[in-house]
XYZ file of C-alpha atoms in Angstrom:
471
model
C 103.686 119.460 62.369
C 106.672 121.258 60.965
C 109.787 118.897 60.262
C 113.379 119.551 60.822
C 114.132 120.438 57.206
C 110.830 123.449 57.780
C 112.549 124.197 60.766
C 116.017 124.777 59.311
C 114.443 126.909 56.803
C 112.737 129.377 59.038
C 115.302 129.962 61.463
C 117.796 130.966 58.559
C 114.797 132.986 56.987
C 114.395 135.084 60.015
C 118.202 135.128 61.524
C 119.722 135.678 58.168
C 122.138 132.888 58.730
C 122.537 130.990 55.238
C 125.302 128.063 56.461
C 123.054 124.971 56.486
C 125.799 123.355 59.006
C 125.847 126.059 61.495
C 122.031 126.831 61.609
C 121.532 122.924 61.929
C 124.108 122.787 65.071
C 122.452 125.862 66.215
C 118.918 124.158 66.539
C 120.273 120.460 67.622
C 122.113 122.500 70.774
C 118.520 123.291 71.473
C 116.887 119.969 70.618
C 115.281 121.571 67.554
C 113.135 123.803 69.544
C 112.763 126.466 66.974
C 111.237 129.264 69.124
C 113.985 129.124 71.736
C 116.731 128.958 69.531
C 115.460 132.237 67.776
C 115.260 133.889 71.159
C 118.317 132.568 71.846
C 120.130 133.899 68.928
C 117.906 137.430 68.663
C 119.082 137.949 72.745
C 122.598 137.288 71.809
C 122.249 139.820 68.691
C 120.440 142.448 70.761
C 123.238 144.668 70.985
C 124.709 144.449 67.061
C 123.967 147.705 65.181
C 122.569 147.705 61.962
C 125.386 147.382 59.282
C 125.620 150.987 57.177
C 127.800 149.390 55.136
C 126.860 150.159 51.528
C 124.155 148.416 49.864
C 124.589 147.279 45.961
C 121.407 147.679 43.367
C 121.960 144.591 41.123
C 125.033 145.107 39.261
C 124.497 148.678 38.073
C 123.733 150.706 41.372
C 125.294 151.110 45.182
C 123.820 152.774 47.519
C 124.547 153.831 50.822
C 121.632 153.499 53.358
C 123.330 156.713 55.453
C 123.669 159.112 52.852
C 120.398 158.818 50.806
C 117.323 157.368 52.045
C 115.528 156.579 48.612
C 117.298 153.461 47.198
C 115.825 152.093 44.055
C 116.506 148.643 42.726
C 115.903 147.077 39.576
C 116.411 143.237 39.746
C 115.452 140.455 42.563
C 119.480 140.089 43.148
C 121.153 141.819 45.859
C 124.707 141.239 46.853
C 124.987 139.658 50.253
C 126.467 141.698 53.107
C 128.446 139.877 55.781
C 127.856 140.361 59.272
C 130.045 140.011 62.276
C 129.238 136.516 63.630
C 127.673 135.759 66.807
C 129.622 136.252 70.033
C 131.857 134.991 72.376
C 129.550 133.829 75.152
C 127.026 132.333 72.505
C 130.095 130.477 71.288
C 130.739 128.789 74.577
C 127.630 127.931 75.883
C 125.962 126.868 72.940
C 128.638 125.049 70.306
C 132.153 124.049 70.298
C 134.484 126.987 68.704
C 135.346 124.250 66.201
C 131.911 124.450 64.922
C 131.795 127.940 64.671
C 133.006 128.467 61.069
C 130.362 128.692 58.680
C 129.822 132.296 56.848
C 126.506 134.634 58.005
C 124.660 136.401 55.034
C 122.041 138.450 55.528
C 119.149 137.587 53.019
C 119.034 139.973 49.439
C 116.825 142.725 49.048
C 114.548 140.187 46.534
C 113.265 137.486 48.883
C 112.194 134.216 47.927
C 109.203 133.629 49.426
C 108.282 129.719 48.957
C 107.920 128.940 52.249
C 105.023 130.980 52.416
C 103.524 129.059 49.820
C 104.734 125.968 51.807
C 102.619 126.983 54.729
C 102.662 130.325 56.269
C 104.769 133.131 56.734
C 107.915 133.124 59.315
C 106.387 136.094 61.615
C 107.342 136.977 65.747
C 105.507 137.871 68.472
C 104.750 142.225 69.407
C 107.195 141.421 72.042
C 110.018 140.496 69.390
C 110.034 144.317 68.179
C 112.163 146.766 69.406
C 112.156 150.273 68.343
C 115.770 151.362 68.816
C 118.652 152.473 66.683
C 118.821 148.744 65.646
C 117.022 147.507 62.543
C 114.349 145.669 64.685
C 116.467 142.110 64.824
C 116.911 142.451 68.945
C 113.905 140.775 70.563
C 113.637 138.188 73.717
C 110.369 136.959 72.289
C 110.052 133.669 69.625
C 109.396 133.380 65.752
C 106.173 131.117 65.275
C 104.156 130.391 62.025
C 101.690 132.987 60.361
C 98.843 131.046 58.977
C 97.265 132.759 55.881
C 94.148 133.840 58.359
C 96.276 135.046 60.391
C 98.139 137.142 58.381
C 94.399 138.579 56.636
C 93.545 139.121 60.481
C 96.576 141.298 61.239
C 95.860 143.073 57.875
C 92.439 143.890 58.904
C 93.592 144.706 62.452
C 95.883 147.667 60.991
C 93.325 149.120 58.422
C 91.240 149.438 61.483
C 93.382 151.185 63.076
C 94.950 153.513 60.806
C 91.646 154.564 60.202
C 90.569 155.025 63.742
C 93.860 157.265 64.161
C 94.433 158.868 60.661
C 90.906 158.560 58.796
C 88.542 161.113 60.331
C 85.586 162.751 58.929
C 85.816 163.586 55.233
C 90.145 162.642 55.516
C 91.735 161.035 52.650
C 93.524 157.452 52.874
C 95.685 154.943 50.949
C 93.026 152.012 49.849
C 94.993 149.708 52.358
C 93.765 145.994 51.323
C 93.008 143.557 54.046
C 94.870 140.858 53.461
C 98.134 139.582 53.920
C 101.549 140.687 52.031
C 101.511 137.690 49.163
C 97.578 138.340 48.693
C 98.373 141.656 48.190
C 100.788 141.120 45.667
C 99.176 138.450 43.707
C 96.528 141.373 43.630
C 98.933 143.557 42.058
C 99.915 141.364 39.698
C 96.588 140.615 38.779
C 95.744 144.225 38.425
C 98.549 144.713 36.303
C 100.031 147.393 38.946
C 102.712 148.201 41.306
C 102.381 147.299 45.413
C 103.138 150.112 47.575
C 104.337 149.239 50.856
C 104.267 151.168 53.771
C 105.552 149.751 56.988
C 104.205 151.671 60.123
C 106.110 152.044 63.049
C 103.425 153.862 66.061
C 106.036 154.806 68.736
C 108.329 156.547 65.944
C 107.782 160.235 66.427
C 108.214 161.022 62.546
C 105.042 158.652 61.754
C 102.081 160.742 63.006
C 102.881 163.574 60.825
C 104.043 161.511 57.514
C 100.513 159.701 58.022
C 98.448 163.254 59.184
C 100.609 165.011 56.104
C 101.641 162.810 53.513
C 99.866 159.571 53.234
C 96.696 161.167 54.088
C 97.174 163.853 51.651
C 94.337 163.960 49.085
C 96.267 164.392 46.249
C 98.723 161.715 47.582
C 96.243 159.145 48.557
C 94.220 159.624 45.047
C 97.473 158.950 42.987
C 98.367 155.878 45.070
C 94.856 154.661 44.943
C 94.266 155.119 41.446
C 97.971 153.650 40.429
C 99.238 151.233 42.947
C 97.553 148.630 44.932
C 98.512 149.711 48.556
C 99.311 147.189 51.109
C 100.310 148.258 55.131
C 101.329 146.659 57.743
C 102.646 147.578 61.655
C 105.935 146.511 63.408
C 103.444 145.292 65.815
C 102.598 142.835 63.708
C 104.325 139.853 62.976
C 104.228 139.776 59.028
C 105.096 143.700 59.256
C 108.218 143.005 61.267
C 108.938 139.945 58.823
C 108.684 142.554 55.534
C 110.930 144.993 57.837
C 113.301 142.879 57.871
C 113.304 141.314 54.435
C 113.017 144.989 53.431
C 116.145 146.216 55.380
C 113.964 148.839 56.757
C 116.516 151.147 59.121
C 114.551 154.328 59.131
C 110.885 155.241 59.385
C 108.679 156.118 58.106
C 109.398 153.917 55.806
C 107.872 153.328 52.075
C 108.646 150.960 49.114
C 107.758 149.728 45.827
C 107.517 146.062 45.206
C 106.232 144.351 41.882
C 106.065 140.173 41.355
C 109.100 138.287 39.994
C 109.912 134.793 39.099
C 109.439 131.999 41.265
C 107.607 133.411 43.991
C 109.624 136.443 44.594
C 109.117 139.940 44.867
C 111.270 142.651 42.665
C 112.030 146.044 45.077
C 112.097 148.915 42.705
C 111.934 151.566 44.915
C 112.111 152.103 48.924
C 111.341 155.610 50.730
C 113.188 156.111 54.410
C 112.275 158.837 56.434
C 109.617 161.611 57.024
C 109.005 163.345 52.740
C 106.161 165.819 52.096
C 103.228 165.184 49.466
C 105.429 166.222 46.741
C 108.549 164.372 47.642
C 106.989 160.870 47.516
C 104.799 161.952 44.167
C 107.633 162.875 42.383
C 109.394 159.256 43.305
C 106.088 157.483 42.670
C 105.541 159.113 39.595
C 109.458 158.156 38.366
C 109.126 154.622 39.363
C 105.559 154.305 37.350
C 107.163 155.840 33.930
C 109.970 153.694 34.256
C 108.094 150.391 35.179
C 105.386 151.265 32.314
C 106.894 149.359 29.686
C 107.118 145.967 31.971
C 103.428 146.593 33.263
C 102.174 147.303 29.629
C 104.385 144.382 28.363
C 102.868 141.881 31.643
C 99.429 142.967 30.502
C 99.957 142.403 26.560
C 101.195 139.361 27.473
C 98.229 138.455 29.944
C 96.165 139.466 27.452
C 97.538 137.420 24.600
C 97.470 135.013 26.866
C 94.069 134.834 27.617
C 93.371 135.613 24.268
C 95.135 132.117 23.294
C 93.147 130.211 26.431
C 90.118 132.035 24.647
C 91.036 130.631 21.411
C 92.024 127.156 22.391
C 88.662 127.132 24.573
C 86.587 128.341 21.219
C 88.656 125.656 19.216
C 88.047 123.316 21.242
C 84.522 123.561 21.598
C 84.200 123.838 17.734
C 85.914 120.382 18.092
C 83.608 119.080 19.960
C 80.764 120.057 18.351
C 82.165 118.819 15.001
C 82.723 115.282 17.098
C 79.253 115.980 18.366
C 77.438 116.377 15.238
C 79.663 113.275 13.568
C 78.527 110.752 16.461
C 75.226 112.260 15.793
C 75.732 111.434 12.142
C 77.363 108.066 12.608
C 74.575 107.384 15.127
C 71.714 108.622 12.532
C 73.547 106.224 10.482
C 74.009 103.320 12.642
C 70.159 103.722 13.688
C 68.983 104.164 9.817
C 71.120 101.061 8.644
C 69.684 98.629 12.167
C 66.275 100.420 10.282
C 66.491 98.815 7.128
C 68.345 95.681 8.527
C 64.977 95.339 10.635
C 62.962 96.533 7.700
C 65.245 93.432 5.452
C 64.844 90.807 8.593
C 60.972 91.301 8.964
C 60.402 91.322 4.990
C 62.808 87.921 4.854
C 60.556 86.754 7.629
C 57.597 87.433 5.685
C 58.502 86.310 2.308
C 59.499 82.678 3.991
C 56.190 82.545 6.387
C 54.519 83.148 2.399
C 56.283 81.116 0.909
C 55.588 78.413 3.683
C 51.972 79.163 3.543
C 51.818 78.848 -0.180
C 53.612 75.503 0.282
C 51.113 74.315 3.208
C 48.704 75.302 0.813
C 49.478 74.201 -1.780
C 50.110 70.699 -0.567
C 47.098 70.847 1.621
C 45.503 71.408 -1.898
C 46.983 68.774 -3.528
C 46.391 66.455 -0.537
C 42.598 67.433 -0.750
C 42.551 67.061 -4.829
C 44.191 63.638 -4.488
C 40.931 62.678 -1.973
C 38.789 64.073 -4.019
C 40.201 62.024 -6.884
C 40.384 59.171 -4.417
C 36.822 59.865 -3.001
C 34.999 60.308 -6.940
C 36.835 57.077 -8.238
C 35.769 55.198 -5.075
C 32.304 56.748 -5.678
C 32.308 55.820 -9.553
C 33.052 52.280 -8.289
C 30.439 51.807 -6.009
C 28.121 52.858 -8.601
C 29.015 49.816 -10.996
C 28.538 49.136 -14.183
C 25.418 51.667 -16.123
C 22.698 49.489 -16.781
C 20.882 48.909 -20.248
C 18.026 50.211 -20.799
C 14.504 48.193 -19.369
C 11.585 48.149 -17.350
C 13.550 48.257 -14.419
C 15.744 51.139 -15.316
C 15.469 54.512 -14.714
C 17.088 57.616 -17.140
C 18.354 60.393 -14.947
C 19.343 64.099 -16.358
C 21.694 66.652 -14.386
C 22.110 69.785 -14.746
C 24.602 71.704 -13.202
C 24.898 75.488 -12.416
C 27.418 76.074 -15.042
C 25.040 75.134 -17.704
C 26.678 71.695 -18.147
C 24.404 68.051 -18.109
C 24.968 64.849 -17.524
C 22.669 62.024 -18.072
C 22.736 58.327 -17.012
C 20.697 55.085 -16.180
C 20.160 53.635 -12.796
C 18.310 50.457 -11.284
C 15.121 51.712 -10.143
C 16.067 50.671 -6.865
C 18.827 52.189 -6.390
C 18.559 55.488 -3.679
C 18.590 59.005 -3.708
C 22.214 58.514 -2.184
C 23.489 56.801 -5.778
C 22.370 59.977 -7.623
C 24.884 62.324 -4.907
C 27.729 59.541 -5.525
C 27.434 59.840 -9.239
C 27.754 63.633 -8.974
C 30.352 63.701 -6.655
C 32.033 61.565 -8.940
C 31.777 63.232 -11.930
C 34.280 66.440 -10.273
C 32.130 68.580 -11.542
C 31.647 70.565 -8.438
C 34.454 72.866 -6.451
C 32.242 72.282 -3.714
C 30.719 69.800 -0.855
C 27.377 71.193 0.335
C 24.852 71.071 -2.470
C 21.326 69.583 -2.938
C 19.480 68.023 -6.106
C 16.344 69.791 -6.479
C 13.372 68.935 -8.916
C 11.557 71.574 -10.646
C 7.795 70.750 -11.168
C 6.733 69.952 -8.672
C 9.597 71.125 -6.743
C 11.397 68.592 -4.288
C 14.413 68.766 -2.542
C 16.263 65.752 -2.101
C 18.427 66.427 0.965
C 19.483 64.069 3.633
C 16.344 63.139 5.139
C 15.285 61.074 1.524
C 18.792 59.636 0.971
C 17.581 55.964 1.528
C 15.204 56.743 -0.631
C 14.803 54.417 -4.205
C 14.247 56.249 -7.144
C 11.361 54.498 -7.505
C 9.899 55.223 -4.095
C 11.009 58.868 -4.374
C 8.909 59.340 -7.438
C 12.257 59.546 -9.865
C 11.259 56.404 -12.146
C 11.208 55.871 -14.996
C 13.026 59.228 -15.573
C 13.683 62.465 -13.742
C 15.150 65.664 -14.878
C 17.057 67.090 -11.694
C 19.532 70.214 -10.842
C 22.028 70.578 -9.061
C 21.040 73.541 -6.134
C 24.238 75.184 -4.283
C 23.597 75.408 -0.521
């Protein structure tokens, strides 16, 4: 949906009215109906020759449309030309006289084009084009939006066509691009090269043989294809009526030379009106080239170094990152190797104090079992009583031990086998529990089964020589 401010803007694109206050009234007398009050205005218009008033060249160069029909400009500023306003019977019907009194300017040879950036380009209908003494601005038709599509369509459209009519067997042709007018010059621009224009007009009887003779010329066709990007379009077509009339086109064939300026608008450095030969429009390509070198070669030194730069700051940068890279890597190969030996330090610590608390729990478990030993031989040594002098009754009992020691004492003849274990165990001679005492000749072991045993029923009285036997 295009607003009123969109509106506004497109109706003084395409009627070349520039007072804000007049084009509004225009369009609120018409309830903002933007393709009836374009045909209103254009029928109003229809009879209003072309000015011939003299056109300026930026501040250097006037030239007058009439007298020479190659006009070459060298900046995007064009000095406005006034024309006569609208008339008398538009006046009445459509706004008070009152209102009447803003200023009409035609728009400059350099056209801004944002508001085909905004959202299309301002275009009319076949039926808006007239092909008459007038400029093409008479029409009964409406202006409507150009979508981008659209305009690549009608592109297409006239390639196709020119070729049906002009590009026979083994002919030569311009390298018309299909696509529409901005496309083609953002192309330029990107090529680092000049757009050549041609605007076709098929009922004007000059065109057939410019197109048979000159633009179909081999020698004419190789230059432009090999120097300029070429771009065509018909007064047919919408967007080649628009470019007519941004263009000032009053005779035709017509031919120009366009290159990119600042903020989205185009720079005309050289237009062609009327039938030339070959030569004619090689000799004025071939002049506007040498003198637009220097701005092309300076526009691609400057691309260049600019790219160069984006190359640069691209390289730097990703010698940035991989020096960031490789320093988290580090960090992280440092961060992992220090958690490493913290682990390494945590699991040792653990160690160390599950040692150390083993030794302890040993070492009190040790000294819990020495002190019942200790307990367990001094109860032992007390149950054995007092040794007992020597008599009938008595019997001597010898030791010996595996470490070579003996140990000799006197027992009651009644006492048992058991007595003899509690007087060894007593003596803490022995780092262990399980032993027996073993006679040699003949050999007897005195284990459990003969603990109730006396010495004197076991065959021990009235002395025994016995050794202790490690089980």
């Amino acid at each position: 949906m295009v607003d009123s401010a969109d509106k506004l803007a497109y109706f003084q694109a395409i009627t070349g009215l520039e007072d804000p206050d007049l084009c509004t009234q225009i369009l609120q007398a018409h309830n903002w109906d933007l393709e009836l009050a374009v045909s209103s205005f254009t029928s109003n218009h229809n009879n209003d020759p072309l000015s011939s008033s003299s056109t300026t060249a930026t501040t250097t160069t006037a030239v007058e449309p009439s007298i020479s029909p190659v006009h070459r400009y060298d900046s995007t500023a064009i000095a406005p030309v006034t024309p006569p306003p609208p008339g008398l019977a538009w006046k009445i019907i459509t706004l008070p006289i009152s209102i009447i009194s803003g200023s009409l300017r035609i728009l400059s040879g350099a056209v801004g084009f944002g508001f085909w950036a905004a959202g299309g380009i301002l275009s009319n209908p076949l039926g808006f084009i007239g092909l008459g003494s007038s400029s093409g601005r008479g029409g009964d038709s409406s202006a409507q939006l150009v979508t981008v599509s659209a305009a690549s369509r009608e592109a297409l459209e006239f390639v196709a066509q020119f070729e049906r009519d002009y590009g026979g067997s083994g002919s030569s042709m311009p390298n018309f691009v299909g696509e529409g007018f901005m496309d083609a010059l953002t192309r330029s621009r990107d090529s680092f090269k000049l757009l050549f224009v041609y605007l076709h007009s098929p009922d004007h009887p000059d065109t057939p043989a410019f197109c048979e003779g000159t633009l179909c010329s081999e020698v004419f066709s190789a230059f432009v294809n090999e120097n300029f990007v070429a771009w065509g379009g018909s007064l047919r077509g919408s967007e080649g009526f628009k470019m007519s009339n941004s263009l000032k086109a009053s005779r035709f064939p017509f031919c120009a030379v366009v290159m990119p300026a600042t903020n989205q608008r185009i720079a005309l450095l050289q237009q062609v009106e009327g039938p030339k030969s070959p030569e004619e429009m090689l000799m004025t390509l071939q002049r506007v080239l040498e003198e637009s070198a220097s701005v092309l070669v300076a526009a691609r030194l400057e691309a260049e170094e600019r790219t160069a730069n984006i190359r640069l700051r691209e390289e730097q940068d990703a010698a940035y990152r991989a020096a960031l890279e490789a320093d988290q890597a580090r960090e992280q190969q440092l961060r992992e190797e220090q958690e490493r030996l913290e682990r390494e330090a945590a699991e040792a610590e653990r160690k160390r104090k599950e040692e150390e608390e083993a030794q302890e729990r040993a070492a009190r478990e040790a000294a819990e079992k020495e002190a019942a030993l200790a307990r367990m031989r001094q109860e032992k040594a007390l149950s054995l009583g007092a040794e007992p002098e020597k008599g009938p009754d008595v019997t001597q009992v010898l030791v010996r031990f595996p470490t070579g020691d003996r140990k000799e004492r006197r027992f009651h003849s009644t006492a048992t086998i058991q007595s003899l274990y509690d007087y060894v165990d007593s003596l803490g001679c022995l780092d262990v529990e399980n032993y027996s005492l073993v006679s040699n000749f003949p050999r007897v072991v005195y284990g459990t089964d003969k603990l109730s045993l006396s010495l004197k029923e076991a065959g021990l009285h009235p002395q025994a020589g016995l050794f202790v036997e490690l089980n």
